[in-house]
XYZ file of C-alpha atoms in Angstrom:
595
model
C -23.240 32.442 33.080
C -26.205 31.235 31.217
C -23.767 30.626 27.726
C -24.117 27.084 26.717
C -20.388 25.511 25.805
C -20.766 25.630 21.874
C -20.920 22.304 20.279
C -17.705 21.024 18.508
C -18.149 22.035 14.592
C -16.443 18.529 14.152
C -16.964 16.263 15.749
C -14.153 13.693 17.159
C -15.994 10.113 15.119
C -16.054 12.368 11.874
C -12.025 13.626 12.362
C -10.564 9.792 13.280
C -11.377 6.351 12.836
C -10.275 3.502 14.865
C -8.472 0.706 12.401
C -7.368 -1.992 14.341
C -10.330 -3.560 12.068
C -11.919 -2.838 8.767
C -14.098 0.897 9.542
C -17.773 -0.962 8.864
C -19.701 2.418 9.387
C -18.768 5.502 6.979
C -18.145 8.084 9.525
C -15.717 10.877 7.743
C -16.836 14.327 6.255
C -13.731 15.787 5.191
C -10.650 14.970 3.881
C -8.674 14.482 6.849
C -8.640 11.102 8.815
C -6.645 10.158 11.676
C -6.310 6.289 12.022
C -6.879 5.211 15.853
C -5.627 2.054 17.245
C -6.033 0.703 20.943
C -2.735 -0.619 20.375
C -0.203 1.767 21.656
C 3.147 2.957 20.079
C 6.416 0.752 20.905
C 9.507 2.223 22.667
C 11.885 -0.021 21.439
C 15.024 0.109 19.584
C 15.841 -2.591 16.777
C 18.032 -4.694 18.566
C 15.416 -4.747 21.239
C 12.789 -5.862 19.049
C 15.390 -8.981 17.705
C 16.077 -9.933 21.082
C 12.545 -9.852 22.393
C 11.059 -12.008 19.573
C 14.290 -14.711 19.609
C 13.196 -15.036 23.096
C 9.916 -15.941 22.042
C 11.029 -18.148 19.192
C 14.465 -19.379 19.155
C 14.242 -21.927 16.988
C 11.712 -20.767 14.278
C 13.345 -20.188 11.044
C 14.337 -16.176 10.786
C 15.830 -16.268 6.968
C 16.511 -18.527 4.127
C 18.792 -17.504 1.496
C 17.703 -20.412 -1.660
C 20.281 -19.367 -3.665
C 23.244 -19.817 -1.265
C 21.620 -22.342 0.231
C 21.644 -20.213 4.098
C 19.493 -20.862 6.922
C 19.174 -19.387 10.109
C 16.870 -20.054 13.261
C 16.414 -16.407 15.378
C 18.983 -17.597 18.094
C 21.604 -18.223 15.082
C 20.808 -15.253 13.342
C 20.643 -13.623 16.842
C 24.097 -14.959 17.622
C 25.564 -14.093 14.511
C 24.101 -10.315 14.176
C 25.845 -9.924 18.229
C 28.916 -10.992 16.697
C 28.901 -8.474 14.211
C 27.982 -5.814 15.844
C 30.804 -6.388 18.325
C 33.088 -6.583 15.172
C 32.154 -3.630 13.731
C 32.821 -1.871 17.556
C 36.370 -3.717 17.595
C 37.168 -2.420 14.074
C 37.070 1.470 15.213
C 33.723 2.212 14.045
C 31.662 3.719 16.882
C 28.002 5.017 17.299
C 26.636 7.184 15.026
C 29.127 6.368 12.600
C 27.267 5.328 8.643
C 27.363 2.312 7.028
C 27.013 1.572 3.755
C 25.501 -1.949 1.888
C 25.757 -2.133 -1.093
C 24.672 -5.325 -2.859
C 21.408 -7.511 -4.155
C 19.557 -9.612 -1.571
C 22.192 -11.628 0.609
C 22.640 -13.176 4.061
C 25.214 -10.397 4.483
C 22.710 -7.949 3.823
C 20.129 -8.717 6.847
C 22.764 -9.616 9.056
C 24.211 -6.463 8.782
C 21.308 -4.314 8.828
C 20.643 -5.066 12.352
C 24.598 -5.658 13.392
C 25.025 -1.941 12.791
C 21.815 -1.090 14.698
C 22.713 -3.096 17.626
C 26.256 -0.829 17.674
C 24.095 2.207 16.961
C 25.398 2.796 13.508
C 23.469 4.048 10.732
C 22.876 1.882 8.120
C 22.923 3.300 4.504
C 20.742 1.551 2.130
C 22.792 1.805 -1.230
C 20.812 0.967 -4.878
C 22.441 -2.113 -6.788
C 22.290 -0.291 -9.838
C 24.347 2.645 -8.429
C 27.380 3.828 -10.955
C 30.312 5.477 -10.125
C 29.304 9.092 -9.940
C 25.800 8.169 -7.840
C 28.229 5.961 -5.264
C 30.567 8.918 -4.699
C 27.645 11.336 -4.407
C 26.004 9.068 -1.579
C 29.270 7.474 0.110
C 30.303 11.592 0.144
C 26.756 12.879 1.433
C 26.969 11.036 4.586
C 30.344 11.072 5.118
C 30.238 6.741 5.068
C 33.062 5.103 7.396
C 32.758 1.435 5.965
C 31.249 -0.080 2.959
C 29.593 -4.028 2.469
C 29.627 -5.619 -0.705
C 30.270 -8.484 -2.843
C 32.912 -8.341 -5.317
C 29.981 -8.194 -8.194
C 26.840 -8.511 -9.018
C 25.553 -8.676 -12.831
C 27.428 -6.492 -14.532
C 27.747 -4.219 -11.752
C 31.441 -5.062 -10.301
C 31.187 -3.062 -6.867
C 35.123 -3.785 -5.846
C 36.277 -2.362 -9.188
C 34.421 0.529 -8.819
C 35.401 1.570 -5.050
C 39.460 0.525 -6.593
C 38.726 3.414 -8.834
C 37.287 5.756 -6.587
C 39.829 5.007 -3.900
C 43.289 3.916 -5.816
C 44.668 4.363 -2.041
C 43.250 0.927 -0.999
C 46.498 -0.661 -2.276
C 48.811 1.476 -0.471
C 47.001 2.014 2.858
C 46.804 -0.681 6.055
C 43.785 -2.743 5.704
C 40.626 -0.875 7.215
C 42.470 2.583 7.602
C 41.596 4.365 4.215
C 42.705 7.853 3.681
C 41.633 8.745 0.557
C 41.102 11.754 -1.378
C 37.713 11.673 -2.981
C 36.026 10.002 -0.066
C 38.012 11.359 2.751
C 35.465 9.638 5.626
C 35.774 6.241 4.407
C 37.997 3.698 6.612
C 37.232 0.343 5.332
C 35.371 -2.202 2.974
C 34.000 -5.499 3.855
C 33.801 -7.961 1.056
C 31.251 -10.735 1.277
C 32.833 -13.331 -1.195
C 36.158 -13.287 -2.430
C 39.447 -11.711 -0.521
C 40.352 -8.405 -1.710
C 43.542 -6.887 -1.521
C 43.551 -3.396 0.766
C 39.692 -4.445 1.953
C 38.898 -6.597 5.063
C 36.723 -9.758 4.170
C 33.240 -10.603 6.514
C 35.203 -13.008 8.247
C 37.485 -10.761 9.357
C 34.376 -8.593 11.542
C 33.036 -11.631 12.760
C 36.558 -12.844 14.096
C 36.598 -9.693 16.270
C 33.325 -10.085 17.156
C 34.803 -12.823 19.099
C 36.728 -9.994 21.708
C 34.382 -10.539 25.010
C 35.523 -6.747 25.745
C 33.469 -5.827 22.570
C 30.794 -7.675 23.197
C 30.069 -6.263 27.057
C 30.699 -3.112 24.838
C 27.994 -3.549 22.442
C 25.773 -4.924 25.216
C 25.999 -1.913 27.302
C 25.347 0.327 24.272
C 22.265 -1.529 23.916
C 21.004 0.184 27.008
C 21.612 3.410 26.258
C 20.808 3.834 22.709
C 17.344 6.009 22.126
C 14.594 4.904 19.777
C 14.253 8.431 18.127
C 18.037 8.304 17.024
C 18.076 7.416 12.995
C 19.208 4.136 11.788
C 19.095 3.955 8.326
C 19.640 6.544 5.847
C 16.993 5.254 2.829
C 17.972 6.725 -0.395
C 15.691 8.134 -2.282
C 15.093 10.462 -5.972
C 12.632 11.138 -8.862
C 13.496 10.273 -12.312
C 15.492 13.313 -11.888
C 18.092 14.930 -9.192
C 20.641 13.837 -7.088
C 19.439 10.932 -4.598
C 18.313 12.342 -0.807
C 18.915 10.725 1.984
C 15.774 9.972 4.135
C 16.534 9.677 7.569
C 14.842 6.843 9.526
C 14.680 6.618 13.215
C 14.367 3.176 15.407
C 11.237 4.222 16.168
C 10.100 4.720 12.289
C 10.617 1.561 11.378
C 10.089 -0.391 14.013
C 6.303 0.371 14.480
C 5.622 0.716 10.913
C 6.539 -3.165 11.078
C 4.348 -3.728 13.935
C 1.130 -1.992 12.611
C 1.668 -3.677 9.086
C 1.806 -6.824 10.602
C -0.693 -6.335 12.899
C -2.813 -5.471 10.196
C -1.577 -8.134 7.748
C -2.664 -10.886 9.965
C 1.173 -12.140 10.955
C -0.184 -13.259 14.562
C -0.280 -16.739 12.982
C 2.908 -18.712 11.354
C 3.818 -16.906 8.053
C 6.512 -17.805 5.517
C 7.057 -14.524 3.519
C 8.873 -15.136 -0.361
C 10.242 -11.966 -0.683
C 11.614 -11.237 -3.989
C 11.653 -7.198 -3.528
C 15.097 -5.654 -2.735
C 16.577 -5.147 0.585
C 17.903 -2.191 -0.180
C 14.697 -0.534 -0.608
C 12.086 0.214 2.646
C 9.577 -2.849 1.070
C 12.516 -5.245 1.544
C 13.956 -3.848 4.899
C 11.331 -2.831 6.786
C 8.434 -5.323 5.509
C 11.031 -7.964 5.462
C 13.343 -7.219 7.844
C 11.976 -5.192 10.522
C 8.752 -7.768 10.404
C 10.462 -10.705 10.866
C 12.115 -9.387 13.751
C 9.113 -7.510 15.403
C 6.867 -10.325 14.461
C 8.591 -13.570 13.988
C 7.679 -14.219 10.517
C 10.378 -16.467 8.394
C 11.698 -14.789 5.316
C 12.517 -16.472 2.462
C 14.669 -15.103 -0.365
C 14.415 -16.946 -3.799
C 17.385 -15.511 -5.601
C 19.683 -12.392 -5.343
C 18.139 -10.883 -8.145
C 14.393 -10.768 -9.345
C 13.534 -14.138 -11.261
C 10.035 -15.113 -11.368
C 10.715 -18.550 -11.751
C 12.630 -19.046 -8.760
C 10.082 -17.477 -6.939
C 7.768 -19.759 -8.131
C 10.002 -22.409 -7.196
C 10.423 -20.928 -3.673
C 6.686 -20.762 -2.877
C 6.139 -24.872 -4.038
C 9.298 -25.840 -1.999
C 8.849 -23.675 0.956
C 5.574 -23.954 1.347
C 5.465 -19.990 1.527
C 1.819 -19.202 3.029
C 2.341 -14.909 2.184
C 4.423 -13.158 -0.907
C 5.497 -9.552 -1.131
C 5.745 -7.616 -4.753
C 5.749 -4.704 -7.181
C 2.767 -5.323 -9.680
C 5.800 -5.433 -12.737
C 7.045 -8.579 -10.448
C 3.464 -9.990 -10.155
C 2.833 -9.534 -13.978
C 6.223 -11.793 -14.880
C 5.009 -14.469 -12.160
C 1.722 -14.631 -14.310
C 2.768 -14.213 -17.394
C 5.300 -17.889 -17.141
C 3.734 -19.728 -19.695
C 4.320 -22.734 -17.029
C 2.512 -21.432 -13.896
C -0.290 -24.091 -13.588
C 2.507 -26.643 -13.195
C 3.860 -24.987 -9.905
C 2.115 -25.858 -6.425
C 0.873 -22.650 -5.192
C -1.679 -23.818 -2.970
C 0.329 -22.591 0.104
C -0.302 -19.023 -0.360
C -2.730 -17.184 1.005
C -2.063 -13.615 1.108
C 0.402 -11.155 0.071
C 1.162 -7.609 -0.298
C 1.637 -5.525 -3.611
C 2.737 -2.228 -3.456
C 5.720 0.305 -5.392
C 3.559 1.847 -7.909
C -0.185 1.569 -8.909
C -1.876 -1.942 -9.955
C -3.800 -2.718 -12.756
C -7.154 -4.197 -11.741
C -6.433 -7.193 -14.060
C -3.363 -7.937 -12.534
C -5.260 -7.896 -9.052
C -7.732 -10.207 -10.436
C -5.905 -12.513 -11.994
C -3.635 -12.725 -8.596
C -6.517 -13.229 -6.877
C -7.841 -16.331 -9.384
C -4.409 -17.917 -10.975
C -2.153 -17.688 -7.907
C -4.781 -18.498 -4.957
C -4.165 -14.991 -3.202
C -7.068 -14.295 -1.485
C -6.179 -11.871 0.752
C -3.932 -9.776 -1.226
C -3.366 -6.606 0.226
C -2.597 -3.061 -1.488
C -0.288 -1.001 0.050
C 0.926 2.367 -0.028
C 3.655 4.750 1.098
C 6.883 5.966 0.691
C 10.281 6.090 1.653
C 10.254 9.399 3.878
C 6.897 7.426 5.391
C 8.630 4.316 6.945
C 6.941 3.532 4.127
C 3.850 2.376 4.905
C 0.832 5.368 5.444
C -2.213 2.901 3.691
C -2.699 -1.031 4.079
C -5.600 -2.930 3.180
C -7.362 -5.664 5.005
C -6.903 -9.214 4.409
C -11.081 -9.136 3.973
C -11.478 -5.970 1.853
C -13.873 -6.613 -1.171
C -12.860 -6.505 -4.513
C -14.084 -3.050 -5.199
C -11.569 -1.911 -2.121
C -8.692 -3.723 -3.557
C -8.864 -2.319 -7.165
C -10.032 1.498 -6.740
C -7.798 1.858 -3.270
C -4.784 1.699 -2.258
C -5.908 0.260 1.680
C -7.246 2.708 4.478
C -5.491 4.815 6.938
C -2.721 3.749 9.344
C -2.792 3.190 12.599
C -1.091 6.397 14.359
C -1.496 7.632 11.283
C -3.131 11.365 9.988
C -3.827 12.446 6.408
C -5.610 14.938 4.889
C -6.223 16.160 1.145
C -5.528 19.422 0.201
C -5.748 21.826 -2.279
C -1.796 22.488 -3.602
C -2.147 26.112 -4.007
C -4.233 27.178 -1.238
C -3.015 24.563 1.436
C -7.025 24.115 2.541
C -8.124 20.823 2.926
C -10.952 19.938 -0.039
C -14.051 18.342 0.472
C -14.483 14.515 1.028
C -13.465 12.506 -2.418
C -12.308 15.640 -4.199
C -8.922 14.895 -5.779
C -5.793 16.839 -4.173
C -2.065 16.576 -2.740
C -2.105 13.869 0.207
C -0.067 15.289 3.526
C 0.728 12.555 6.052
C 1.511 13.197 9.834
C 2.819 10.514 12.437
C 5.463 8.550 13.640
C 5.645 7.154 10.426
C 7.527 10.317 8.935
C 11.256 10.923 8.714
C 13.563 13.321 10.863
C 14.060 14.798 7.645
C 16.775 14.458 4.320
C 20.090 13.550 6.003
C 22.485 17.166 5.913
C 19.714 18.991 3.326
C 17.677 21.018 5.434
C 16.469 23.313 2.203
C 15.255 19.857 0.556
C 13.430 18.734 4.149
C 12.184 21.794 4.499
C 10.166 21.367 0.786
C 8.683 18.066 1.575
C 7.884 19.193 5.792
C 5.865 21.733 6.726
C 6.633 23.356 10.522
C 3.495 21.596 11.623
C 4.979 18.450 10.564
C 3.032 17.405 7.769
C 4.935 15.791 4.928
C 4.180 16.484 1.039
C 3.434 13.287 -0.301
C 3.934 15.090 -4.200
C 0.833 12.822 -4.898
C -2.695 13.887 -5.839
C -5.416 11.646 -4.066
C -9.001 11.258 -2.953
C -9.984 10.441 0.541
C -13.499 8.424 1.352
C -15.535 8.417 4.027
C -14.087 5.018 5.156
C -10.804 6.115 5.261
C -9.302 4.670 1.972
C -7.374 6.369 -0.234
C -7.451 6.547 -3.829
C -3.865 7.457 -5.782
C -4.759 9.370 -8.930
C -1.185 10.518 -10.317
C 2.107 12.487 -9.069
C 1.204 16.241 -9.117
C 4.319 17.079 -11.159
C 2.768 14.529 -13.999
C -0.117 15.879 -14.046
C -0.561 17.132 -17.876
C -2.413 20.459 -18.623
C -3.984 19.935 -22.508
C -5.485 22.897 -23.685
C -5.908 24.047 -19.902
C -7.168 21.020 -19.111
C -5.864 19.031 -15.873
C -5.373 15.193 -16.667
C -3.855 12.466 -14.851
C -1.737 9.592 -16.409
C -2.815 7.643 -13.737
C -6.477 7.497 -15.066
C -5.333 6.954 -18.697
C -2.867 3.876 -17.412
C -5.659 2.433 -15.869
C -8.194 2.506 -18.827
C -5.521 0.747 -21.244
C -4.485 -1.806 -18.984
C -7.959 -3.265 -20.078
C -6.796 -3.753 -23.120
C -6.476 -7.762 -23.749
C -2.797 -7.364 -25.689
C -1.464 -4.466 -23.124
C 1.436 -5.575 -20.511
C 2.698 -2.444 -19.217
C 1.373 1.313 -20.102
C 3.544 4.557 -19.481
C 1.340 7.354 -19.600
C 3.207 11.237 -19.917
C 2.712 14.530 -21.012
C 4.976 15.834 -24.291
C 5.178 19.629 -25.597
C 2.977 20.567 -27.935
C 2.853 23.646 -29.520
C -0.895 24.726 -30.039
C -2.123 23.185 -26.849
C 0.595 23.212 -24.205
C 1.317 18.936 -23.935
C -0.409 16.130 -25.409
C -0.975 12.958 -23.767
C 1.017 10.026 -25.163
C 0.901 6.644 -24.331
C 4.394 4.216 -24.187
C 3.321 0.358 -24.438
C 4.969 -2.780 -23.988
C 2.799 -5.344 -25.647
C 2.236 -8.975 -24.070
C 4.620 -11.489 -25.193
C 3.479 -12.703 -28.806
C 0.679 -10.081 -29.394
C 1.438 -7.453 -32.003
C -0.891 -4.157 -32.976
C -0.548 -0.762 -34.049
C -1.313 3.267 -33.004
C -4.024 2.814 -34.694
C -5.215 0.295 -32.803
C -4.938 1.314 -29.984
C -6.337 4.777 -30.741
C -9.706 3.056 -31.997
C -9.856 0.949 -28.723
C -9.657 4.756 -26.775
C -11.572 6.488 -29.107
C -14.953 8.200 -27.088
C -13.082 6.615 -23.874
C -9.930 8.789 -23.083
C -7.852 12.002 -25.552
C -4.355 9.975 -25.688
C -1.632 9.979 -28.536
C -0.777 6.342 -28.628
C 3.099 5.625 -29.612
C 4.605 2.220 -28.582
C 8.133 2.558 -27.488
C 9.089 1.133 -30.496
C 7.039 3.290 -33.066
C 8.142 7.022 -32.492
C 9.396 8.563 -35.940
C 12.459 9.217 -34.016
C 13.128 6.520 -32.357
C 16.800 6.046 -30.648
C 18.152 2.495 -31.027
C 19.603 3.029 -26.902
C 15.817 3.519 -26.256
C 15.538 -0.202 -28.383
C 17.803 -1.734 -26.239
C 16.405 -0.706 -23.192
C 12.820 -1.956 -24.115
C 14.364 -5.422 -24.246
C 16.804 -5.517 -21.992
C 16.330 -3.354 -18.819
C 13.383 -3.517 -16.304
C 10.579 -1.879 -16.834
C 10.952 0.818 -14.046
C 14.483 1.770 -16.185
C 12.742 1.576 -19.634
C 10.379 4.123 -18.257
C 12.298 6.470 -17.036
C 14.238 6.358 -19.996
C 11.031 6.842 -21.739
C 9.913 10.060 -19.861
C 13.430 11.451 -19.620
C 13.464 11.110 -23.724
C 9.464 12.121 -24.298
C 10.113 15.459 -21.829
C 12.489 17.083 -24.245
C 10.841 15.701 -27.231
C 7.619 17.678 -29.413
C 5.035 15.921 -29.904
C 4.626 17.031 -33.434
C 8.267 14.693 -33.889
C 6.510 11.874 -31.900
C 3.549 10.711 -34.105
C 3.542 10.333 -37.814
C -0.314 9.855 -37.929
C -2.423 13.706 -37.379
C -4.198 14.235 -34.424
């Protein structure tokens, strides 16, 4: 035949882009990028990964606890995570079986997170802040066998609550719960104190001791596959009952090794990490990296206080530091920071919901971080789908959240068509890879929502690709507010008043409004000190962005619980409080001054 084989319409350097380095040459023409890396996938488990990196480096520091005063070299931490594991066999639980954690960042916590995955038991990553109600629905959902926590934490007194949920733990045999609203559960393991009906951590590692359950956890070790899940991550909107993403050996594990691969931890790193364990930042950028790269972790304090980190990065000569940008605003907003010795850092990684460029400048300038990375994901994602590199410019760092993945696909598309839209139009971001979960644990209606049959998984997010392969976050699709038929996203409004010398933090959301739909309206928390007005405010937007400006504080109908929590919660509380109160609320009721 004299028929030519027709060229390919697109060609394979314009689909994917190799990323073991920064992409130098703009190369993409749509919105769909697959991130190449000559670095294959690994087949390993996590226990395999701990064991192959304490051979490597026994005697490097693994974790430091600064608050309890803990440290452990990999062989001790090694030793002690073995013992555990066996424990947790000896005590009747058996693979496959869930475990739950439920407490603030502790030795306990790490040291069970891989004990249960070298007995092939699935950890269940349980929220601090969980109440009664939100324990039983998660604890219920996957049918948990044991439970680890300390007696309290803040307010938040864990032991009371499981007494109340399971009155039988004073009339049962220590670790052999039958009770009636959590029928699965067996036993809890306190941290601190000794509990009557509940077994104490002591008591695990003691028979840990049993050689019989050690050969038994060894020989599990060989047979346990890297696609089987290991932690069920938790996850919800401001809304719903929690889901429970379900994370595979092989999830985490390489979304360690590609971050760090990326993030430069070849060399020594000390990591402060003052993000939670119980979320994927804290256990698989913590965690998982310091086992699958051999970086030491140190933990300032069981909960968030800038000032002990601070103090951890002087005294620990921490070189890296990991953080939401509300943690990184309380860091530089201590009236004391020039005092501290910072001059140890070099890089770190900020990530959990989008940065102001000021706050990414300033990091940059006041705290010596150089090669601060942005980073972006999320739960069902391992997390991590987009990393900067250590070298990305300025420009890169503040209008991106990093470049594509290694292993990694992604492509922007159109949310009621499904086709993908042209390079840098805005759209809902799909993401494709090893990175993304088996699926909501027991909810396949709810997996089915967020994964298509091909795979791809809704990220719920509305972003711009370019033709390097960084991606630009412009809002959440559900908060995207239609004015007057106009499409606008808080993301873009957040952004502009950030630059606003006296504004902290900025909450931007939609309220009903009966001529045009929803208004825009602005919640602000000013910087310490500063005070201003709506008027203000509204001046400093006016010919810039259409907002309604109403400080937390100011609305006509203001609730004094919605006071309290503007002082006294975090800000990722206050504003959900906000939004839950602004959705049902006119915007008519919301501002005294006319539009």
């Amino acid at each position: 035949s004299n028929l030519k084989p027709r060229k390919c319409v697109c060609p394979r350097e314009h689909r994917s882009l190799h990323v073991d380095s920064p992409p130098r040459k703009p190369s993409l023409t749509s919105s769909y990028v697959h991130g190449t890396s000559s670095m294959s996938l690994l087949p390993l488990t996590v226990g395999q990964s701990l064991d192959s990196i304490v051979q490597r480096w026994p005697d490097r520091e693994a974790v430091v606890f600064l608050q309890d005063g803990i440290r452990k070299t990999f062989v001790q931490f090694q030793q002690d995570v073995d013992k555990a594991a066996a424990g947790l066999l000896a005590l009747g639980l058996k693979r496959g079986d869930r475990l739950g954690v439920w407490g603030p960042n502790m030795y306990e916590w790490i040291l069970f997170q891989f004990a249960s995955a070298k007995a092939g038991i699935i950890l269940v990553s349980l929220n601090t802040a969980y109440q009664m109600k939100e324990v039983e629905f998660t604890l219920k959902k996957v049918q948990c066998k044991a439970v680890v926590c300390p007696t309290r934490f803040k307010t938040q007194n864990f032991c009371e609550m499981l007494r109340e949920l399971c009155p039988e733990l004073d009339r049962t045999p220590v670790g052999m719960i039958k009770s009636s609203r959590l029928p699965d559960l067996r036993m809890v393991i306190v941290t601190d104190s000794r509990q009557p009906g509940m077994l104490h951590v002591e008591d695990v590692m003691q028979a840990g001791e049993s050689q019989h359950h050690k050969e038994l956890m060894m020989d599990l070790q060989s047979k346990l596959s890297f696609d089987e899940p290991i932690n069920i991550q938790f996850t919800s909107g401001t809304t719903g009952s929690p889901k429970g993403a379900s994370l595979s050996h092989h999830n985490i594990v390489n979304n360690a090794y590609f971050m760090g691969l990326r993030m430069g931890f070849g060399r020594r790193v000390r990591v402060c990490v003052p993000v939670p364990m119980y979320h994927c930042f804290g256990s698989v950028l913590g965690g998982m990296c310091m086992a699958v790269h051999g970086i030491t972790l140190v933990f300032p304090s069981s909960g968030y206080n800038s000032r002990a980190n601070l103090e951890a990065i002087q005294s620990e000569k921490c070189n890296f530091i990991y953080g939401t940008p509300t943690m990184f605003t309380d860091m530089l907003s201590q009236q004391d920071l020039h005092k501290y010795d910072l001059s140890s850092i070099e890089a770190g990684i900020i990530a959990g919901s989008p940065c102001p460029p000021e706050i990414v400048r300033k990091l940059i300038t006041d705290m010596n971080m150089k090669e601060l990375m942005i980073a972006y994901g999320s739960t069902e994602n391992s997390p991590v789908t987009f990393l900067g590199f250590p070298q990305d410019n300025e420009e890169l760092k503040i209008n991106t959240v990093g470049c594509i993945m290694s292993h990694t696909e992604a492509k922007v598309v159109d949310p009621t068509t499904g086709e993908i839209v042209p390079l840098g139009a805005s759209g809902e971001l799909m993401i494709r890879g090893s990175c993304v979960m088996h699926g909501y644990w027991d909810d396949p209606q709810k997996t089915r929502e967020v994964i298509s049959q091909d795979r791809w998984y809704r990220t719920g997010d509305t972003a711009s690709l370019n033709s390097l392969g960084y991606c630009r976050i412009e809002g959440r699709i559900k908060d995207m507010i239609i004015r007057g038929g106009e499409n606008i996203y808080p993301a873009e409004i957040e952004q502009f008043l950030y630059t606003h010398p006296k504004v902290q933090e900025v909450q931007v959301v939609g309220v009903k409004d009966e001529r045009l739909g929803e208004q825009v309206c602005a919640c602000i928390r000013l910087r310490e000190g500063q005070t201003s007005s709506a008027e203000e405010i509204r001046a400093f937007c006016k010919g810039q962005v259409r907002v309604c400006v109403s400080p937390p504080l100011d609305f006509a109908l203001q609730d004094p619980t919605l006071c309290d929590l503007c002082r006294q919660l975090p800000s990722d509380s206050l504003w959900k409080g906000t939004i839950l109160l602004l959705s049902h609320t006119n915007i008519a009721e919301l501002s005294r001054s006319p539009r």
